[in-house]
XYZ file of C-alpha atoms in Angstrom:
610
model
C 100.252 65.123 94.792
C 99.832 65.552 98.514
C 98.089 68.558 100.053
C 101.389 69.566 101.695
C 103.228 69.647 98.396
C 100.400 71.714 96.799
C 100.685 74.260 99.613
C 104.456 74.329 99.194
C 104.129 74.876 95.430
C 101.590 77.634 95.932
C 103.842 79.369 98.465
C 106.819 79.096 96.124
C 104.819 80.543 93.235
C 103.503 83.447 95.292
C 107.015 84.134 96.563
C 108.324 84.108 92.975
C 105.594 86.521 91.897
C 106.392 88.823 94.812
C 110.088 88.803 93.957
C 109.400 89.466 90.299
C 107.109 92.385 91.212
C 109.849 93.852 93.397
C 112.369 93.368 90.577
C 110.043 95.157 88.207
C 109.631 98.031 90.677
C 113.384 98.500 90.785
C 113.564 98.607 87.000
C 110.795 101.264 86.959
C 112.609 103.285 89.650
C 115.990 102.959 87.910
C 117.384 106.511 87.932
C 118.331 108.258 84.666
C 122.027 108.453 83.980
C 123.054 104.839 84.834
C 125.407 103.024 82.475
C 123.283 101.769 79.598
C 125.685 98.913 78.810
C 125.485 97.679 82.391
C 121.672 97.940 82.234
C 121.585 95.940 79.005
C 123.747 93.253 80.495
C 121.448 92.951 83.528
C 118.379 92.592 81.269
C 120.180 90.070 79.084
C 121.007 87.914 82.087
C 117.383 87.949 83.249
C 116.208 86.911 79.757
C 118.882 84.203 79.483
C 117.718 82.726 82.807
C 114.190 82.353 81.387
C 115.153 80.281 78.319
C 114.515 76.545 78.163
C 118.065 75.923 76.909
C 117.001 73.496 74.144
C 118.258 75.483 71.165
C 121.905 76.499 70.614
C 121.148 80.215 69.877
C 119.652 80.664 73.334
C 121.761 78.209 75.384
C 125.132 79.156 73.903
C 124.563 82.378 71.985
C 123.093 84.441 74.824
C 125.936 83.328 77.071
C 128.424 84.472 74.467
C 126.650 87.830 74.254
C 126.854 88.171 78.052
C 130.628 87.529 77.942
C 131.063 90.100 75.178
C 129.139 92.780 77.131
C 131.196 91.906 80.230
C 134.365 92.591 78.240
C 133.030 96.043 77.317
C 132.448 96.829 80.985
C 135.821 95.332 81.963
C 137.626 97.579 79.458
C 139.096 94.619 77.600
C 136.906 94.961 74.485
C 138.150 96.271 71.157
C 136.398 97.650 68.091
C 136.325 94.087 66.752
C 134.402 93.121 69.883
C 131.667 95.602 69.006
C 131.372 94.112 65.537
C 131.141 90.656 67.118
C 128.398 91.781 69.489
C 126.335 93.031 66.572
C 126.864 89.942 64.368
C 126.190 87.550 67.268
C 122.947 89.332 68.166
C 121.793 89.295 64.537
C 122.516 85.580 64.229
C 120.615 84.807 67.460
C 117.689 86.938 66.351
C 117.477 85.093 63.028
C 117.902 81.595 64.337
C 116.380 81.385 67.842
C 113.479 78.905 68.157
C 111.529 80.885 70.774
C 110.456 84.431 71.415
C 112.724 84.776 74.424
C 115.853 84.307 72.355
C 114.553 86.463 69.520
C 113.508 89.331 71.866
C 116.728 89.107 73.894
C 118.837 89.516 70.762
C 116.532 92.230 69.400
C 116.867 94.142 72.692
C 120.671 93.978 72.452
C 120.593 95.249 68.872
C 118.226 98.106 69.739
C 120.436 99.128 72.633
C 123.592 98.731 70.577
C 122.206 101.184 68.046
C 120.721 103.617 70.530
C 123.674 103.589 72.945
C 126.462 103.327 70.353
C 128.283 106.357 71.772
C 128.332 104.691 75.191
C 129.826 101.489 73.773
C 132.446 103.468 71.885
C 133.319 105.443 75.044
C 133.865 102.203 76.958
C 136.186 100.838 74.264
C 138.113 104.002 73.397
C 138.117 105.978 76.657
C 137.592 103.124 79.104
C 134.812 105.059 80.795
C 131.056 105.427 80.742
C 129.467 108.542 79.213
C 126.701 108.299 81.829
C 126.943 110.348 85.002
C 128.313 108.761 88.165
C 126.788 111.397 90.386
C 123.603 109.344 90.795
C 121.078 111.961 89.663
C 117.852 112.369 91.557
C 115.187 110.810 89.301
C 112.416 113.311 89.920
C 114.690 116.348 89.503
C 116.347 114.890 86.404
C 113.052 114.083 84.717
C 111.597 117.516 85.415
C 112.461 119.506 82.267
C 112.960 122.631 84.435
C 114.995 120.676 87.097
C 112.880 121.959 89.963
C 114.129 120.935 93.447
C 111.216 118.556 94.111
C 112.487 116.823 97.315
C 113.196 120.279 98.740
C 109.769 121.751 98.276
C 108.047 118.536 99.374
C 110.049 118.658 102.626
C 109.105 122.331 103.093
C 105.425 121.508 102.489
C 105.657 118.710 105.072
C 106.639 121.312 107.644
C 103.862 123.682 106.558
C 106.355 126.191 105.056
C 104.367 126.658 101.851
C 105.589 130.199 101.113
C 109.157 128.979 101.254
C 108.203 126.066 98.978
C 106.881 128.578 96.441
C 110.142 130.528 96.598
C 112.162 127.348 96.062
C 110.015 126.312 93.073
C 110.372 129.778 91.542
C 114.142 129.415 91.455
C 113.550 127.254 88.357
C 109.890 127.707 87.452
C 107.916 130.972 87.613
C 104.622 129.174 86.856
C 104.188 127.120 90.052
C 100.385 127.400 90.008
C 100.090 126.310 86.414
C 102.222 123.253 87.028
C 100.346 122.473 90.236
C 97.094 122.178 88.275
C 97.903 120.993 84.778
C 101.477 119.649 84.572
C 101.768 116.138 83.123
C 104.233 115.379 85.988
C 106.945 113.437 84.151
C 108.863 113.713 87.429
C 106.795 110.893 88.921
C 107.764 108.359 86.238
C 110.921 107.144 87.934
C 110.231 108.061 91.562
C 112.294 105.674 93.715
C 109.395 105.336 96.112
C 107.990 102.825 93.602
C 110.526 100.351 94.999
C 108.337 100.318 98.107
C 104.815 101.030 96.860
C 103.917 103.904 94.510
C 105.342 107.197 93.308
C 104.965 110.331 95.468
C 102.033 112.486 94.295
C 104.366 115.313 93.324
C 101.884 117.392 91.424
C 99.374 116.934 94.238
C 101.913 118.225 96.731
C 102.492 121.281 94.551
C 98.748 121.796 94.297
C 98.585 121.754 98.113
C 101.417 124.277 98.345
C 99.901 126.700 95.835
C 96.451 126.575 97.511
C 98.008 127.664 100.802
C 100.508 130.212 99.470
C 99.127 131.877 96.330
C 101.775 132.932 93.864
C 100.636 136.531 93.809
C 101.033 136.732 97.628
C 104.605 135.408 97.824
C 107.093 138.173 96.912
C 109.434 137.465 94.034
C 113.247 137.817 94.522
C 114.864 141.217 94.138
C 116.180 141.962 90.661
C 119.894 142.434 90.049
C 121.307 145.844 89.294
C 120.044 147.086 85.877
C 122.447 146.223 83.090
C 121.052 148.703 80.604
C 120.346 145.875 78.144
C 116.890 145.412 76.616
C 115.623 142.042 75.416
C 112.548 141.593 73.250
C 110.409 138.546 73.934
C 107.964 137.716 71.144
C 105.114 135.724 72.679
C 103.476 135.946 76.106
C 103.000 132.238 76.725
C 104.802 130.056 79.283
C 108.130 130.043 77.403
C 108.189 133.748 76.711
C 107.010 134.824 80.181
C 109.484 132.450 81.812
C 112.379 133.948 79.842
C 111.132 137.456 80.605
C 110.956 136.674 84.349
C 114.518 135.382 84.599
C 115.948 138.080 82.344
C 114.327 140.674 84.569
C 115.816 139.062 87.662
C 119.230 139.256 85.977
C 118.849 143.008 85.530
C 117.957 143.061 81.819
C 114.784 144.841 80.803
C 112.428 142.348 79.170
C 109.724 143.616 76.809
C 107.061 141.125 75.832
C 105.214 141.483 72.477
C 101.904 139.572 72.549
C 99.479 139.597 69.613
C 96.431 138.603 71.688
C 94.557 140.827 74.140
C 95.784 138.852 77.199
C 98.929 137.080 78.336
C 99.256 133.342 78.972
C 99.552 131.776 75.551
C 98.159 128.223 75.479
C 97.718 128.366 79.297
C 94.875 130.786 78.593
C 93.920 129.979 75.022
C 94.327 126.204 75.062
C 93.243 124.932 78.510
C 89.580 125.225 79.680
C 88.713 127.010 82.878
C 87.511 123.832 84.696
C 91.073 122.497 84.521
C 92.904 125.735 85.099
C 90.763 128.625 86.455
C 91.790 131.924 84.855
C 92.194 133.607 88.242
C 94.823 131.021 89.173
C 96.732 131.750 85.940
C 96.612 135.429 86.744
C 98.295 134.750 90.100
C 101.400 133.443 88.245
C 101.318 136.284 85.728
C 100.968 138.965 88.384
C 103.994 137.624 90.211
C 106.033 137.618 86.977
C 104.903 141.135 86.076
C 105.840 142.377 89.543
C 109.516 142.080 88.517
C 109.046 144.980 86.094
C 108.487 143.086 82.816
C 107.083 145.439 80.169
C 104.162 144.085 78.071
C 102.769 145.232 74.731
C 99.414 143.482 74.151
C 97.522 143.317 70.825
C 100.903 143.677 69.085
C 101.451 141.087 66.367
C 105.011 140.763 65.047
C 105.471 140.214 61.324
C 108.517 140.314 59.097
C 108.849 144.100 59.143
C 108.247 144.377 62.877
C 110.825 141.669 63.543
C 113.449 143.561 61.601
C 112.751 146.739 63.553
C 112.846 144.881 66.879
C 116.109 143.200 65.969
C 117.652 146.610 65.277
C 116.316 148.159 68.437
C 116.916 145.503 71.128
C 120.130 143.867 72.333
C 118.671 140.360 71.941
C 115.426 138.706 70.820
C 113.705 135.581 72.116
C 110.957 134.137 69.890
C 108.357 132.021 71.720
C 105.296 132.181 69.468
C 104.006 128.716 70.371
C 101.825 126.603 68.070
C 98.509 128.378 67.722
C 97.469 127.420 64.215
C 94.980 124.615 63.560
C 96.031 121.377 61.901
C 93.709 119.950 59.284
C 93.005 116.434 57.967
C 92.005 117.881 54.559
C 88.816 115.821 54.540
C 86.147 116.358 51.919
C 83.559 118.644 53.503
C 85.944 119.930 56.223
C 85.023 123.488 55.245
C 81.360 122.918 56.071
C 79.662 125.074 58.666
C 79.733 123.758 62.238
C 83.081 122.071 61.630
C 85.188 123.877 64.268
C 88.875 123.488 65.045
C 89.818 122.867 68.642
C 92.316 125.712 68.516
C 89.636 128.156 67.399
C 87.118 127.108 70.049
C 89.618 127.129 72.929
C 90.908 130.512 71.754
C 87.409 131.965 72.007
C 86.992 130.461 75.460
C 90.287 132.069 76.492
C 88.660 135.473 75.886
C 85.530 134.504 77.760
C 83.323 133.573 74.787
C 81.884 130.142 75.401
C 80.064 128.083 72.769
C 76.389 127.156 73.004
C 75.783 123.533 71.935
C 72.357 123.241 73.551
C 70.581 120.146 72.344
C 73.196 119.389 69.681
C 75.058 116.169 68.901
C 78.797 116.848 69.005
C 81.590 114.693 67.578
C 85.193 115.310 68.591
C 87.928 113.976 66.283
C 91.208 113.142 68.063
C 92.670 111.280 70.997
C 94.939 113.688 72.871
C 94.445 115.975 75.822
C 93.101 118.744 73.558
C 90.400 116.324 72.297
C 89.445 115.593 75.904
C 89.315 119.327 76.646
C 87.056 119.882 73.675
C 84.752 117.056 74.550
C 84.454 118.058 78.201
C 83.917 121.642 77.168
C 81.120 120.579 74.804
C 79.316 118.666 77.555
C 79.552 121.787 79.720
C 78.089 123.797 76.820
C 74.814 121.885 77.051
C 75.425 119.464 74.198
C 72.850 116.668 73.978
C 75.491 114.008 73.278
C 79.298 114.120 72.895
C 81.331 111.399 71.289
C 85.093 111.195 70.660
C 86.085 109.589 67.370
C 89.560 108.070 67.391
C 91.326 105.829 64.877
C 93.191 103.804 67.517
C 92.161 102.068 70.717
C 91.374 103.715 74.040
C 94.675 102.394 75.509
C 96.597 104.039 72.641
C 95.283 107.503 73.300
C 97.947 110.113 73.983
C 95.693 111.866 76.486
C 96.423 111.383 80.152
C 94.459 108.356 81.510
C 92.861 110.591 84.144
C 91.546 112.879 81.412
C 90.045 109.950 79.507
C 88.392 108.502 82.609
C 87.115 111.956 83.566
C 85.500 112.360 80.136
C 83.859 108.957 80.384
C 82.515 109.740 83.903
C 80.889 112.867 82.483
C 78.944 110.832 79.937
C 81.196 111.258 76.905
C 81.275 108.249 74.586
C 84.475 106.879 73.036
C 84.151 105.653 69.432
C 87.489 103.991 68.851
C 89.068 102.318 65.771
C 87.214 104.647 63.445
C 89.191 106.718 60.922
C 87.453 109.835 59.498
C 86.827 109.676 55.757
C 84.686 112.682 54.800
C 82.064 115.036 56.176
C 78.548 115.069 54.819
C 76.768 118.441 54.683
C 73.137 119.398 53.995
C 71.974 121.668 51.208
C 72.759 124.748 53.343
C 76.354 123.682 53.899
C 75.929 122.579 57.469
C 77.787 119.428 58.624
C 75.275 116.677 59.440
C 77.339 113.470 59.497
C 80.915 112.182 59.668
C 81.714 109.122 57.570
C 84.332 106.839 59.074
C 86.174 103.668 58.081
C 86.411 100.987 60.829
C 89.990 100.020 61.641
C 91.693 96.919 62.945
C 94.685 97.323 65.238
C 97.970 96.107 63.810
C 101.740 95.915 64.299
C 103.572 98.129 66.768
C 105.271 101.116 65.127
C 106.783 104.042 66.987
C 105.856 102.520 70.332
C 102.115 102.128 69.602
C 100.120 99.569 67.623
C 99.183 101.018 64.254
C 95.641 100.780 62.938
C 94.840 99.722 59.421
C 91.643 99.493 57.376
C 89.309 96.728 58.566
C 87.273 94.617 56.177
C 84.065 96.347 57.285
C 81.772 98.807 55.514
C 81.961 102.518 56.124
C 79.855 103.970 58.949
C 77.837 107.170 59.092
C 77.873 109.039 62.396
C 75.121 111.671 62.547
C 75.959 114.916 64.235
C 75.320 118.673 64.409
C 78.797 119.868 65.295
C 82.264 118.424 64.598
C 85.242 119.573 66.653
C 88.587 118.809 64.966
C 91.296 118.213 67.606
C 94.036 116.607 65.538
C 96.955 118.833 66.398
C 98.454 122.332 66.141
C 100.712 124.054 63.639
C 103.182 126.916 63.906
C 102.723 130.198 62.070
C 106.334 130.509 60.931
C 105.988 132.236 57.534
C 106.790 135.816 58.790
C 109.957 134.547 60.386
C 110.972 132.515 57.321
C 110.688 135.725 55.251
C 112.949 137.443 57.758
C 115.657 134.847 56.977
C 115.192 132.586 60.023
C 115.859 128.933 59.179
C 112.863 126.625 59.535
C 112.129 122.967 58.879
C 108.591 121.698 58.416
C 107.300 124.885 59.933
C 109.453 124.755 63.055
C 112.117 127.332 63.803
C 115.579 125.747 63.651
C 117.503 126.566 66.838
C 120.696 124.933 68.100
C 121.150 123.318 71.489
C 121.463 126.788 73.152
C 118.310 128.063 71.478
C 120.271 130.315 69.112
C 118.875 130.916 65.638
C 120.827 131.535 62.436
C 120.788 135.255 63.127
C 123.110 136.732 65.704
C 121.346 137.737 68.917
C 118.145 135.923 68.130
C 116.968 132.892 70.095
C 113.840 130.719 70.064
C 112.242 128.067 72.272
C 109.064 126.280 73.195
C 106.481 124.823 70.846
C 107.699 126.879 67.857
C 110.982 124.899 68.004
C 109.954 121.491 69.262
C 106.406 121.362 67.958
C 103.409 121.130 70.348
C 104.683 119.828 73.690
C 103.936 120.265 77.386
C 103.811 123.383 79.537
C 106.790 122.328 81.658
C 108.902 121.805 78.551
C 108.015 125.323 77.386
C 108.987 126.682 80.817
C 112.304 124.827 80.639
C 112.968 126.312 77.209
C 112.335 129.833 78.458
C 114.590 129.217 81.499
C 117.417 127.980 79.253
C 116.977 130.840 76.797
C 117.300 133.440 79.599
C 120.607 131.902 80.729
C 121.979 131.723 77.223
C 120.925 135.289 76.364
C 122.516 136.486 79.597
C 125.791 134.844 78.455
C 125.419 136.367 74.947
C 125.071 139.806 76.523
C 128.362 139.224 78.357
C 127.129 138.410 81.831
C 126.935 135.399 84.087
C 124.237 136.127 86.599
C 123.431 133.500 89.264
C 119.842 132.661 90.240
C 119.847 131.818 93.941
C 117.421 131.187 96.784
C 118.170 131.411 100.474
C 115.542 128.932 101.635
C 116.798 126.442 104.259
C 115.752 122.912 103.391
C 114.592 120.710 106.277
C 116.763 117.750 107.143
C 115.276 114.351 106.219
C 112.968 112.682 108.727
C 114.374 109.559 110.328
C 111.026 107.777 110.235
C 110.722 104.207 108.936
C 109.690 104.084 105.280
C 107.016 101.451 105.611
C 104.672 100.714 102.728
C 101.915 103.314 102.638
C 99.174 104.150 100.123
C 99.585 107.139 97.851
C 97.241 110.081 98.436
C 95.406 110.890 95.211
C 93.506 114.103 94.551
C 89.744 113.895 94.457
C 87.388 115.625 92.047
C 83.830 116.957 92.224
C 81.189 114.405 91.426
C 80.543 114.199 87.699
C 76.918 115.434 88.006
C 78.086 118.481 89.926
C 80.862 119.496 87.516
C 79.732 118.708 84.015
C 77.315 121.665 83.652
C 79.750 124.439 84.648
C 83.319 125.590 84.103
C 84.359 125.853 87.765
C 87.531 124.066 88.851
C 86.970 120.357 89.398
C 89.977 119.165 91.394
C 90.208 119.124 95.159
C 93.447 119.689 96.965
C 95.014 117.711 99.857
C 94.163 118.316 103.469
C 96.922 119.140 105.905
C 96.792 115.572 107.207
C 97.125 114.096 103.710
C 99.962 116.440 102.736
C 101.910 115.609 105.874
C 101.528 111.903 105.193
C 102.488 112.201 101.518
C 105.533 114.350 102.323
C 106.603 111.681 104.836
C 106.628 109.080 102.069
C 109.415 110.908 100.181
C 112.714 108.998 100.431
C 114.676 112.306 100.220
C 116.945 111.172 97.411
C 118.590 114.602 97.546
C 120.240 113.538 100.840
C 120.143 109.759 100.777
C 120.788 107.081 98.167
C 121.100 109.221 95.085
C 123.592 111.764 96.392
C 123.219 115.456 96.926
C 121.887 117.958 94.444
C 124.721 118.898 92.089
C 126.067 122.355 92.733
C 123.750 122.996 95.662
C 120.535 124.967 95.682
C 122.033 128.399 95.275
C 124.073 128.099 92.102
C 123.330 129.032 88.523
C 121.287 126.361 86.773
């Protein structure tokens, strides 16, 4: 082969790789709400183009499947067509000679099952159930539907106080989300078609550092309605509901069993991630609306009955504050501490002292990382995280895992806890584990199974169990509220099986994220308002800047920095730096303003009810 032809081949290969990368970026940035049948057809065509064409199932069968999906989109398909799609895909899956044919058919079957209602709508109604309003990806994927392009544009102009006001239209915890939100809004950012997603949480962090929540006045409340609503639980869901109910003119009264408000924001997140004074900024702003609070007031079965008879409506947002156990032999030994218990103590300012001790943390989520990084700050000699899967299978945010490693915390992966060994005084001194081997994918992650290796003994002085949280639902079950596996059973509106009673947040969904709890509280407030016979609108009079007409050339994403590991791992001070004015201006300029271009305008405008 000549040198010229080699160069030509290399250029063709690099061009192909570039085009494939750009195609992948467009798939990643695909907005929610597009027609799933159309999306499946596009994927099927790509897969069909990659087959070698030697076997009939791929060469002929995939083409037949394409024609059948085309007929669904062309409104010429019948119910028999749907049966034929399913049978054809099954036959291809069972007879294809290569993985491409097998996976293509499997993908069609998975989509056919998951999007069945969409297929039926195309056949029966000749229309797609998906929205044609081209939703804005970041707004759609934010559980609280915060106007993200709007506040980024405001931040780009230095109008941070206005940005806070705009965020508060949908989320009264802007500081909390600026520091600890898992930012699902970034997952489908259309900027990824050019380079990388906008640092949305970083922009919010910048806003909240320049316009503290407690310094930006909240909106004026509506005229008092004379209605009183009890909110049981002072966490993010409960306080969000109380905030919006108060703005609507209803008097919200929060019953909190602990000595301070905040729920898991205070009693589940260490200070180095979310300084307590920053939490208080959000709480002070919420309380300035006139929300009444009753601290150190647990609500049991009898209290719930009295509250239900006294108030016009009740919202239950008790969270998930009970520890989950593995029921290991020796789990009741001394120095075996639940993550929930330790973080609860820290929430009230009582920090553990692990000076010179060897600490093991069992778990692989964000709570496990919080426990491990708290232990290293509590003067532990060594800290190791024991997890039964691989590092890449951890549910913790990658940044949290890398942060833990940088602080000297060791990951002991593929090790399943068996039992805890204690000394003669009942103190835990070792954790016995069974090595695992990673196996087939189930539920989206490879599942571990027992490896053909002997058990291992991990010496330790303290074991922190971070394997999940449970809901204390018994008092509510006794009051006649329907539950399932410990979770309160609410319908789509949050209503329970007792008139006037609603629930939301972790006690309904199980342990989830802060922004999902906020969204639940927001929805509950609107539904309770309707139940009480009103239809209040939540509005904001902030004028959003027009989009910049600058060229959207590729530009690197600004990431937030942190203190050096040596400077942060021996104290509980905040570790994350914010953006400079220069960085924020550049990051805001990267936004494609999908609220005005490409995706269509925000539905209903910025001043309507949610």
